Amino acid sequence: GPTFMRELAKAKRKGAVKGFPDLVVLPYASVGPVFLEVKAPGNYADADQKALHAQIEALGYRVAVVRSVDDVRAAFKAWGIHTREVET
């Protein structure tokens, strides 16, 4: 509604970039930042997001669309980033 549109306009004035991933993670210095786009099950990155993700990857950074903690772990494993499993 109108409140959402006002918040969107505020974010744009503050420099928000359409399509930018939701999370930037700094696992450790030798890897550099990784970018995570968080989506609900069944949802996918839109065209703006895909285009920006491709630009980020072209710069040599890692980008993943994730839907769960297990997806994050799988992406990190594929990228060779060690994670510490925490038992609950």
XYZ file of N, CA, C and O in Angstrom:
352
model
N 0.809 -1.192 0.000
C 0.000 0.000 0.000
C 0.848 1.250 0.000
O 2.047 1.234 -0.311
N 0.250 2.356 0.375
C 0.942 3.647 0.369
C 2.142 3.694 1.315
O 3.161 4.309 1.000
N 2.041 3.033 2.469
C 3.165 3.035 3.413
C 4.375 2.347 2.799
O 5.502 2.841 2.898
N 4.150 1.212 2.156
C 5.234 0.485 1.498
C 5.884 1.349 0.425
O 7.114 1.400 0.313
N 5.075 2.045 -0.363
C 5.611 2.886 -1.437
C 6.447 4.031 -0.862
O 7.478 4.394 -1.432
N 6.014 4.606 0.266
C 6.811 5.668 0.907
C 8.150 5.115 1.383
O 9.189 5.758 1.217
N 8.135 3.913 1.978
C 9.380 3.300 2.448
C 10.314 2.994 1.281
O 11.522 3.175 1.377
N 9.753 2.544 0.175
C 10.557 2.278 -1.020
C 11.204 3.556 -1.535
O 12.387 3.568 -1.894
N 10.441 4.634 -1.576
C 10.968 5.923 -2.034
C 12.080 6.397 -1.107
O 13.107 6.912 -1.573
N 11.903 6.219 0.203
C 12.945 6.599 1.169
C 14.223 5.806 0.927
O 15.327 6.368 0.929
N 14.085 4.501 0.719
C 15.248 3.651 0.478
C 15.979 4.082 -0.782
O 17.214 4.131 -0.818
N 15.224 4.417 -1.821
C 15.847 4.846 -3.074
C 16.629 6.149 -2.868
O 17.738 6.301 -3.376
N 16.052 7.084 -2.117
C 16.754 8.351 -1.840
C 18.038 8.109 -1.047
O 19.001 8.845 -1.170
N 18.048 7.064 -0.235
C 19.228 6.753 0.579
C 20.275 5.957 -0.195
O 21.314 5.612 0.342
N 19.973 5.620 -1.455
C 20.967 4.946 -2.285
C 20.752 3.460 -2.492
O 21.645 2.775 -2.983
N 19.594 2.940 -2.114
C 19.323 1.518 -2.322
C 19.374 1.200 -3.813
O 18.921 1.976 -4.645
N 19.934 0.058 -4.134
C 20.073 -0.380 -5.517
C 19.081 -1.505 -5.774
O 19.094 -2.523 -5.071
N 18.219 -1.334 -6.768
C 17.216 -2.340 -7.082
C 17.906 -3.635 -7.501
O 18.788 -3.636 -8.356
N 17.497 -4.731 -6.863
C 18.062 -6.026 -7.206
C 19.251 -6.438 -6.362
O 19.750 -7.551 -6.496
N 19.739 -5.550 -5.471
C 20.917 -5.882 -4.661
C 20.572 -7.018 -3.701
O 19.490 -7.040 -3.115
N 21.478 -7.998 -3.527
C 21.211 -9.128 -2.631
C 20.873 -8.674 -1.213
O 21.313 -7.616 -0.753
N 20.123 -9.518 -0.513
C 19.651 -9.187 0.830
C 20.763 -9.154 1.867
O 20.733 -8.340 2.787
N 21.724 -10.064 1.747
C 22.774 -10.177 2.756
C 24.160 -10.144 2.125
O 24.384 -10.738 1.071
N 25.066 -9.461 2.800
C 26.483 -9.487 2.436
C 27.191 -10.106 3.633
O 27.085 -9.616 4.755
N 27.887 -11.221 3.402
C 28.549 -11.960 4.477
C 30.050 -11.865 4.265
O 30.545 -12.039 3.149
N 30.758 -11.602 5.357
C 32.224 -11.531 5.320
C 32.780 -12.733 6.078
O 33.094 -12.646 7.263
N 32.897 -13.911 5.404
C 33.316 -15.112 6.126
C 34.733 -15.010 6.690
O 34.964 -15.360 7.818
N 35.671 -14.567 5.915
C 37.024 -14.264 6.365
C 37.753 -13.588 5.214
O 37.343 -13.673 4.062
N 38.845 -12.906 5.541
C 39.513 -12.012 4.586
C 39.942 -12.680 3.290
O 39.854 -12.087 2.226
N 40.426 -13.923 3.342
C 40.960 -14.538 2.128
C 39.876 -14.859 1.100
O 40.173 -15.027 -0.075
N 38.639 -14.964 1.537
C 37.545 -15.256 0.610
C 36.920 -13.981 0.078
O 36.523 -13.903 -1.068
N 36.831 -12.968 0.895
C 36.131 -11.751 0.516
C 34.639 -11.918 0.741
O 34.173 -12.967 1.170
N 33.884 -10.879 0.452
C 32.449 -10.942 0.724
C 31.726 -11.917 -0.199
O 32.134 -12.139 -1.336
N 30.663 -12.490 0.322
C 29.752 -13.301 -0.476
C 28.367 -12.689 -0.324
O 28.049 -12.072 0.693
N 27.545 -12.838 -1.347
C 26.242 -12.190 -1.398
C 25.148 -13.245 -1.430
O 25.221 -14.194 -2.209
N 24.139 -13.063 -0.574
C 23.050 -14.026 -0.483
C 21.715 -13.330 -0.738
O 21.395 -12.326 -0.095
N 20.965 -13.865 -1.659
C 19.597 -13.416 -1.942
C 18.669 -14.413 -1.261
O 18.691 -15.604 -1.583
N 17.891 -13.961 -0.295
C 17.017 -14.834 0.468
C 15.629 -14.843 -0.167
O 15.030 -13.789 -0.377
N 15.148 -16.035 -0.476
C 13.836 -16.188 -1.105
C 13.017 -17.228 -0.341
O 13.559 -18.192 0.185
N 11.719 -17.027 -0.320
C 10.809 -18.022 0.246
C 10.747 -19.206 -0.709
O 10.964 -19.048 -1.919
N 10.446 -20.393 -0.196
C 10.309 -21.552 -1.084
C 9.319 -21.261 -2.213
O 8.245 -20.696 -1.992
N 9.718 -21.596 -3.426
C 8.860 -21.368 -4.592
C 9.042 -20.014 -5.246
O 8.539 -19.784 -6.343
N 9.761 -19.097 -4.595
C 10.034 -17.780 -5.194
C 11.417 -17.782 -5.829
O 12.299 -18.517 -5.404
N 11.587 -16.938 -6.833
C 12.843 -16.892 -7.579
C 13.288 -15.452 -7.767
O 12.473 -14.532 -7.680
N 14.565 -15.268 -8.034
C 15.095 -13.934 -8.309
C 14.431 -13.376 -9.560
O 14.214 -14.094 -10.536
N 14.097 -12.069 -9.518
C 13.494 -11.440 -10.696
C 14.586 -10.990 -11.664
O 15.780 -11.158 -11.399
N 14.194 -10.418 -12.777
C 15.145 -10.042 -13.831
C 16.178 -9.033 -13.337
O 17.376 -9.151 -13.647
N 15.739 -8.034 -12.546
C 16.686 -7.046 -12.018
C 17.708 -7.707 -11.100
O 18.897 -7.398 -11.150
N 17.228 -8.610 -10.261
C 18.125 -9.296 -9.343
C 19.116 -10.176 -10.098
O 20.313 -10.156 -9.816
N 18.631 -10.925 -11.068
C 19.516 -11.794 -11.857
C 20.590 -10.980 -12.572
O 21.758 -11.379 -12.620
N 20.206 -9.833 -13.122
C 21.164 -8.985 -13.842
C 22.235 -8.462 -12.888
O 23.432 -8.481 -13.210
N 21.817 -7.997 -11.714
C 22.788 -7.475 -10.759
C 23.662 -8.592 -10.202
O 24.868 -8.420 -10.021
N 23.070 -9.765 -9.971
C 23.863 -10.909 -9.506
C 24.948 -11.254 -10.535
O 26.087 -11.533 -10.168
N 24.594 -11.220 -11.806
C 25.570 -11.509 -12.866
C 26.698 -10.479 -12.863
O 27.873 -10.833 -13.049
N 26.358 -9.222 -12.629
C 27.389 -8.177 -12.570
C 28.323 -8.403 -11.382
O 29.541 -8.250 -11.495
N 27.739 -8.768 -10.246
C 28.552 -9.026 -9.052
C 29.478 -10.219 -9.298
O 30.666 -10.172 -8.972
N 28.951 -11.277 -9.914
C 29.775 -12.452 -10.216
C 30.864 -12.117 -11.228
O 31.980 -12.637 -11.130
N 30.569 -11.248 -12.182
C 31.569 -10.844 -13.172
C 32.745 -10.118 -12.512
O 33.855 -10.113 -13.047
N 32.499 -9.528 -11.349
C 33.565 -8.870 -10.597
C 34.373 -9.865 -9.761
O 35.321 -9.490 -9.085
N 33.980 -11.145 -9.808
C 34.727 -12.179 -9.107
C 34.176 -12.552 -7.743
O 34.812 -13.295 -6.997
N 33.000 -12.046 -7.407
C 32.394 -12.358 -6.119
C 31.400 -13.510 -6.259
O 30.975 -13.843 -7.354
N 31.048 -14.093 -5.139
C 30.114 -15.221 -5.118
C 28.724 -14.731 -4.744
O 28.570 -13.934 -3.819
N 27.703 -15.243 -5.446
C 26.303 -14.889 -5.189
C 25.486 -16.174 -5.191
O 25.688 -17.034 -6.053
N 24.571 -16.290 -4.235
C 23.680 -17.455 -4.208
C 22.278 -17.027 -3.808
O 22.108 -16.101 -3.012
N 21.298 -17.706 -4.368
C 19.910 -17.560 -3.925
C 19.671 -18.695 -2.947
O 19.889 -19.860 -3.272
N 19.257 -18.345 -1.731
C 19.076 -19.345 -0.681
C 17.666 -19.275 -0.109
O 17.031 -18.221 -0.114
N 17.194 -20.426 0.346
C 15.854 -20.494 0.924
C 15.858 -21.042 2.348
O 14.830 -21.074 3.006
N 17.031 -21.491 2.803
C 17.131 -22.081 4.141
C 18.576 -22.019 4.616
O 19.492 -21.734 3.834
N 18.763 -22.329 5.893
C 20.118 -22.403 6.446
C 20.902 -23.501 5.732
O 22.094 -23.347 5.455
N 20.215 -24.594 5.406
C 20.889 -25.678 4.682
C 21.374 -25.211 3.306
O 22.442 -25.625 2.851
N 20.603 -24.344 2.640
C 21.050 -23.787 1.360
C 22.306 -22.946 1.540
O 23.217 -22.983 0.707
N 22.363 -22.182 2.627
C 23.554 -21.365 2.908
C 24.753 -22.279 3.132
O 25.824 -22.068 2.555
N 24.553 -23.308 3.939
C 25.651 -24.260 4.193
C 26.136 -24.908 2.904
O 27.337 -25.057 2.679
N 25.187 -25.289 2.030
C 25.561 -25.930 0.764
C 26.347 -24.967 -0.128
O 27.335 -25.362 -0.752
N 25.910 -23.714 -0.189
C 26.628 -22.719 -0.998
C 28.033 -22.516 -0.453
O 29.016 -22.509 -1.207
N 28.142 -22.373 0.860
C 29.463 -22.172 1.459
C 30.357 -23.369 1.189
O 31.542 -23.215 0.885
N 29.812 -24.573 1.310
C 30.609 -25.782 1.045
C 31.090 -25.801 -0.399
O 32.258 -26.094 -0.673
N 30.205 -25.451 -1.337
C 30.576 -25.421 -2.757
C 31.673 -24.390 -3.019
O 32.499 -24.573 -3.916
N 31.676 -23.333 -2.241
C 32.682 -22.273 -2.408
C 33.945 -22.544 -1.599
O 34.887 -21.756 -1.623
N 33.971 -23.653 -0.856
C 35.148 -23.971 -0.053
C 35.250 -23.162 1.221
O 36.335 -23.007 1.777
N 34.128 -22.661 1.711
C 34.121 -21.877 2.950
C 33.708 -22.791 4.090
O 32.620 -23.375 4.089
N 34.584 -22.937 5.068
C 34.320 -23.801 6.213
C 33.271 -23.151 7.113
O 33.308 -21.958 7.374
N 32.326 -23.959 7.578
C 31.336 -23.485 8.553
C 31.444 -24.341 9.795
O 31.844 -25.502 9.736
N 31.074 -23.776 10.886
C 31.074 -24.502 12.141
C 29.639 -24.867 12.460
O 28.778 -24.008 12.579
N 29.383 -26.148 12.561
C 28.039 -26.621 12.889
C 27.803 -26.396 14.383
O 28.650 -26.731 15.208
N 26.677 -25.836 14.711
C 26.327 -25.600 16.115
C 25.151 -26.485 16.462
O 24.109 -26.450 15.792
N 25.322 -27.302 17.496
C 24.224 -28.176 17.925
C 23.287 -27.392 18.813
O 23.703 -26.608 19.642
N 21.989 -27.643 18.619
C 20.996 -26.950 19.448
C 20.349 -27.900 20.422
O 20.400 -29.069 20.317
